[in-house]
Tab-separated table of C-alpha atoms in Angstrom:
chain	number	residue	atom	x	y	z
E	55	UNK	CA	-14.553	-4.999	-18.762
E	56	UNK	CA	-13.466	-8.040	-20.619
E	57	UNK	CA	-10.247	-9.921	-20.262
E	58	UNK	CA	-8.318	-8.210	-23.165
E	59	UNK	CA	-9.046	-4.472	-21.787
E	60	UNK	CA	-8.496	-5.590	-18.227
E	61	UNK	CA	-4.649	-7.181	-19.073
E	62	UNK	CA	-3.658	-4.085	-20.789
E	63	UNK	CA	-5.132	-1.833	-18.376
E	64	UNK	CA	-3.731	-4.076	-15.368
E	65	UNK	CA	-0.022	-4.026	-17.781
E	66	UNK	CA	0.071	-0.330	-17.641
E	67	UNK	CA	-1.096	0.313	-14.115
E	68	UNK	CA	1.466	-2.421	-13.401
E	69	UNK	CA	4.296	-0.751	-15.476
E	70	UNK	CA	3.249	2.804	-14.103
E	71	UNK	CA	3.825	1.553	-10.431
E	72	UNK	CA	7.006	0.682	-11.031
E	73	UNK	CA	7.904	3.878	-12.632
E	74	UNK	CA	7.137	5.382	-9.547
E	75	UNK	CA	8.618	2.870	-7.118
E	76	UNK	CA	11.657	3.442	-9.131
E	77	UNK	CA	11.477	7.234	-9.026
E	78	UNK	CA	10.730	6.945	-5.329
E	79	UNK	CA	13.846	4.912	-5.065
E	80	UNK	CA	16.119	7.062	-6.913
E	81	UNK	CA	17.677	9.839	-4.256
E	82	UNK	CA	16.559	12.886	-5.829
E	83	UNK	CA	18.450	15.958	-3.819
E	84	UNK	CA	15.219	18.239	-5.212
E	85	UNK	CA	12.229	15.712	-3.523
E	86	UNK	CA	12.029	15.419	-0.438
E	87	UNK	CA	12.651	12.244	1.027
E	88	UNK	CA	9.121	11.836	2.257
E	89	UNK	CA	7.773	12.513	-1.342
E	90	UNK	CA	9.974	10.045	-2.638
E	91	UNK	CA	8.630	7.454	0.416
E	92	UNK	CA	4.992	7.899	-0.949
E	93	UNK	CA	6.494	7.351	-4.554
E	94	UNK	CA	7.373	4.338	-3.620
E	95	UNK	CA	4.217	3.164	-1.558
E	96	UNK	CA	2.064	4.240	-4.324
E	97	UNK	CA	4.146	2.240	-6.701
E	98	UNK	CA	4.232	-0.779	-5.216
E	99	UNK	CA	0.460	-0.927	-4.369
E	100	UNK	CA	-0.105	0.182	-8.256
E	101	UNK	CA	2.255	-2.477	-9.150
E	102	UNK	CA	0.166	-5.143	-6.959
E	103	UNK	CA	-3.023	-4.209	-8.483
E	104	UNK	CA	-1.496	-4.363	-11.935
E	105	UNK	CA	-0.475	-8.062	-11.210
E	106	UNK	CA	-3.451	-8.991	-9.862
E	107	UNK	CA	-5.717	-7.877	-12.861
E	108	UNK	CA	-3.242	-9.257	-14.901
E	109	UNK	CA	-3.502	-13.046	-13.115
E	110	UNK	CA	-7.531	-12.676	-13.045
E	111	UNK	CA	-7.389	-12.341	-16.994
E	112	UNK	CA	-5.493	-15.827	-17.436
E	113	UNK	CA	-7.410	-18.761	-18.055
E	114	UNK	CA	-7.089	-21.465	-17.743
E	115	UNK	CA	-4.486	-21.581	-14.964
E	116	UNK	CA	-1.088	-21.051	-15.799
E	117	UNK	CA	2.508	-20.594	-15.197
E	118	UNK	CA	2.259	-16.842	-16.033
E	119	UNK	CA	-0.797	-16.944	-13.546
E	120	UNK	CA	0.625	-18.759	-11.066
E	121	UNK	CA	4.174	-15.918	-11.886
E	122	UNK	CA	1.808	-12.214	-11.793
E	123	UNK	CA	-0.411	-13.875	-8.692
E	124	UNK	CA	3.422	-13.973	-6.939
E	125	UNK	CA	4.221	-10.704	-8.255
E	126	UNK	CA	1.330	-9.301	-7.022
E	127	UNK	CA	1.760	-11.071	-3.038
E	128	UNK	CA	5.378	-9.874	-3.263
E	129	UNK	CA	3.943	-6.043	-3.833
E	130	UNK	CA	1.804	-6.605	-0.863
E	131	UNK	CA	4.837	-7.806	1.616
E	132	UNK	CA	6.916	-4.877	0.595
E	133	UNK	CA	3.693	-2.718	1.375
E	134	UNK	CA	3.190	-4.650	4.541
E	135	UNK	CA	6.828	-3.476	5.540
E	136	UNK	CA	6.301	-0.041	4.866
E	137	UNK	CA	2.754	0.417	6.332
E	138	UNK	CA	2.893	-1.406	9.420
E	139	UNK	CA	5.111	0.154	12.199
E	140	UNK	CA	7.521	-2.719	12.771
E	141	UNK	CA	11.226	-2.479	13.815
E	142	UNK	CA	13.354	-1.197	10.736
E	143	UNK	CA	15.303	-4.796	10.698
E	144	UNK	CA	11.281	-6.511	10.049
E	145	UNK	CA	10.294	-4.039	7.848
E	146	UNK	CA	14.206	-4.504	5.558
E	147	UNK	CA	13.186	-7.841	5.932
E	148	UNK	CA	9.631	-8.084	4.529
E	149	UNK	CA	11.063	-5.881	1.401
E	150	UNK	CA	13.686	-7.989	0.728
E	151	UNK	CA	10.943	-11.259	0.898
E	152	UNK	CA	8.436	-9.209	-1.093
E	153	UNK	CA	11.377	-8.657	-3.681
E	154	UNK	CA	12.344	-12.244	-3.814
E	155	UNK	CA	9.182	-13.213	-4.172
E	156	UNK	CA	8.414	-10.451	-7.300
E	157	UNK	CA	11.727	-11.999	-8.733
E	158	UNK	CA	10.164	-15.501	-8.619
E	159	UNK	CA	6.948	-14.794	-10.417
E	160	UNK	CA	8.527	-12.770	-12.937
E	161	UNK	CA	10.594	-16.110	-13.268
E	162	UNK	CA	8.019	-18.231	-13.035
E	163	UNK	CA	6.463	-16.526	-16.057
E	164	UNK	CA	9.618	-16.462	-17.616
E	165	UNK	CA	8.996	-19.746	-17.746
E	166	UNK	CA	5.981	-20.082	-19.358
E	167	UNK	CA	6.732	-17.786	-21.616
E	168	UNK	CA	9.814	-19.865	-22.932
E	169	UNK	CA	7.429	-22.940	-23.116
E	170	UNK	CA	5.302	-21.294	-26.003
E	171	UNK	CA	5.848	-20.850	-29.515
E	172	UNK	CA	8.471	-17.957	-30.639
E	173	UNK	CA	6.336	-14.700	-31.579
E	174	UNK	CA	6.797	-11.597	-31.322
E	175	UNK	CA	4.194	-11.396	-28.161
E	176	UNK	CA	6.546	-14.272	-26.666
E	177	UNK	CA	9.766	-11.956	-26.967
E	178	UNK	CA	7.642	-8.162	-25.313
E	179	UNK	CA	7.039	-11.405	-22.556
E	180	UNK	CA	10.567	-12.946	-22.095
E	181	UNK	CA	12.223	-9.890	-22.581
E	182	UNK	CA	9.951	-8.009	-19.949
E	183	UNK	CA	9.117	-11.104	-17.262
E	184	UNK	CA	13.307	-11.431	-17.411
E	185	UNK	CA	14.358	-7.522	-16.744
E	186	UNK	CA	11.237	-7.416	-14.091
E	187	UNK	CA	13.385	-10.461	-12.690
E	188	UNK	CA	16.887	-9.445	-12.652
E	189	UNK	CA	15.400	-5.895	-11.402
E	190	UNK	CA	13.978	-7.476	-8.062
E	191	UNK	CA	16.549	-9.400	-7.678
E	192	UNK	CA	18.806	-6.666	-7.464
E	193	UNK	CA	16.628	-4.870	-4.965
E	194	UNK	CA	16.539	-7.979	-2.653
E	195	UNK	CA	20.446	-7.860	-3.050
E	196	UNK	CA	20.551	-4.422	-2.034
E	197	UNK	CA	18.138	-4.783	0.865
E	198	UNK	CA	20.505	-7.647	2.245
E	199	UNK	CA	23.434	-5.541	1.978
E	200	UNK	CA	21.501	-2.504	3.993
E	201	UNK	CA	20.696	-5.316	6.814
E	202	UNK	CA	24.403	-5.953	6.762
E	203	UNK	CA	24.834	-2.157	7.077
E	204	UNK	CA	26.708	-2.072	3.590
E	205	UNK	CA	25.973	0.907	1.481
E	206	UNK	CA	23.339	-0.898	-1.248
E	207	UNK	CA	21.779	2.470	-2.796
E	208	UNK	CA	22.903	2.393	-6.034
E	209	UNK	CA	21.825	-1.314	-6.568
E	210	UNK	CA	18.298	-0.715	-5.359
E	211	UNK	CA	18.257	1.891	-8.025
E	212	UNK	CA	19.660	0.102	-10.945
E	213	UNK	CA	16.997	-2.973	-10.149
E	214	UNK	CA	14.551	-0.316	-9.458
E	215	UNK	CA	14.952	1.218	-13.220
E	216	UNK	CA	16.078	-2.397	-14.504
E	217	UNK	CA	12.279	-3.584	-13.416
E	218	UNK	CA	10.224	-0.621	-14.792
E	219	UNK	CA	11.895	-1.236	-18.058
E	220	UNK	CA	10.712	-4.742	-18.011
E	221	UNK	CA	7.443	-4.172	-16.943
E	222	UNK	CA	7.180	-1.130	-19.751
E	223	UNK	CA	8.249	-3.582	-22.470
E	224	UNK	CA	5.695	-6.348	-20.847
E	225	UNK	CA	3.001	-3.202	-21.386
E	226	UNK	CA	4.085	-2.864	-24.603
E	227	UNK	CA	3.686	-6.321	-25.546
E	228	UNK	CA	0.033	-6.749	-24.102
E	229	UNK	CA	-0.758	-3.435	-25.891
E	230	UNK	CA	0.455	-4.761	-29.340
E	231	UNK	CA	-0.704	-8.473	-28.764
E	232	UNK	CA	-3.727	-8.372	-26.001
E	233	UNK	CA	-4.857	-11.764	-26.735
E	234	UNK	CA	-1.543	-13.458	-26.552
């Protein structure tokens, strides 16, 4: 698979895990809540991969490589915390770590991002690495609140949907522009 099929396909598994972390973080009276629990599992490993195929596509090494390689570790810490049967204050912990750290690559590639020239791939890239940002950054918000047994629901789902439209326009952009 060369690099160009392997960003968009890594894009859209990317954007399709958070789709589903965000479904599986939405309280849905009609799912049950273990559904919704494997939503959210599924999502987040989806959105891992996605990062990671993403990162091995970018040469030379970059700030956006350096951002989706942070993404991706941040997936894997909130996967750690729900696989791994630890107390319920670890496991709030490692998903508010994994979320900060999510936040910070889609910052970090923010960052490149703003360091190129203005194009139309540039804007699917700020535009998307920004939302995927705020969107984590919310959820970390909300997880600290829940460790400080303050109701944080409706946060976790506004980030939640506030990242899967970032990573949907990012998806869009390496569709339109898989080069760039």
């Amino acid at each position: 698979m060369n690099n160009e099929v392997k960003g968009v396909f890594g894009s859209w598994v990317q954007a399709i895990g958070t789709i589903l972390a965000a479904i599986g973080s939405t309280p849905i009276k009609e799912i049950p809540s273990s559904i919704l629990d494997s939503l959210n599992l599924i999502g987040n490993v989806m959105q891992g991969t996605g990062n990671a195929l993403i990162a091995d596509t970018i040469t030379p090494p970059s700030l956006d490589k350096i951002g989706n390689q942070l993404q991706a570790i941040g997936n894997s810490t909130v996967v750690t915390g729900i696989l791994i049967d630890f107390d319920d204050r670890v496991k709030q912990i490692l998903n508010i770590d994994g979320n900060w750290l999510q936040a910070l690559g889609g910052g970090v590639s923010l960052a490149d991002a703003l360091d190129g020239e203005v194009s139309a791939s540039a804007l699917y890239s700020i535009y998307g690495n920004f939302l995927q940002a705020v969107g984590n950054s919310l959820q970390a918000i909300s997880g600290i609140k829940e460790l400080n047994n303050e109701e944080a629901t409706n946060i976790n789902v506004v980030g939640s949907w506030i990242q899967a439209v970032g990573s949907v326009i990012s998806a869009i952009g390496q569709t339109k522009y898989p080069s760039s």
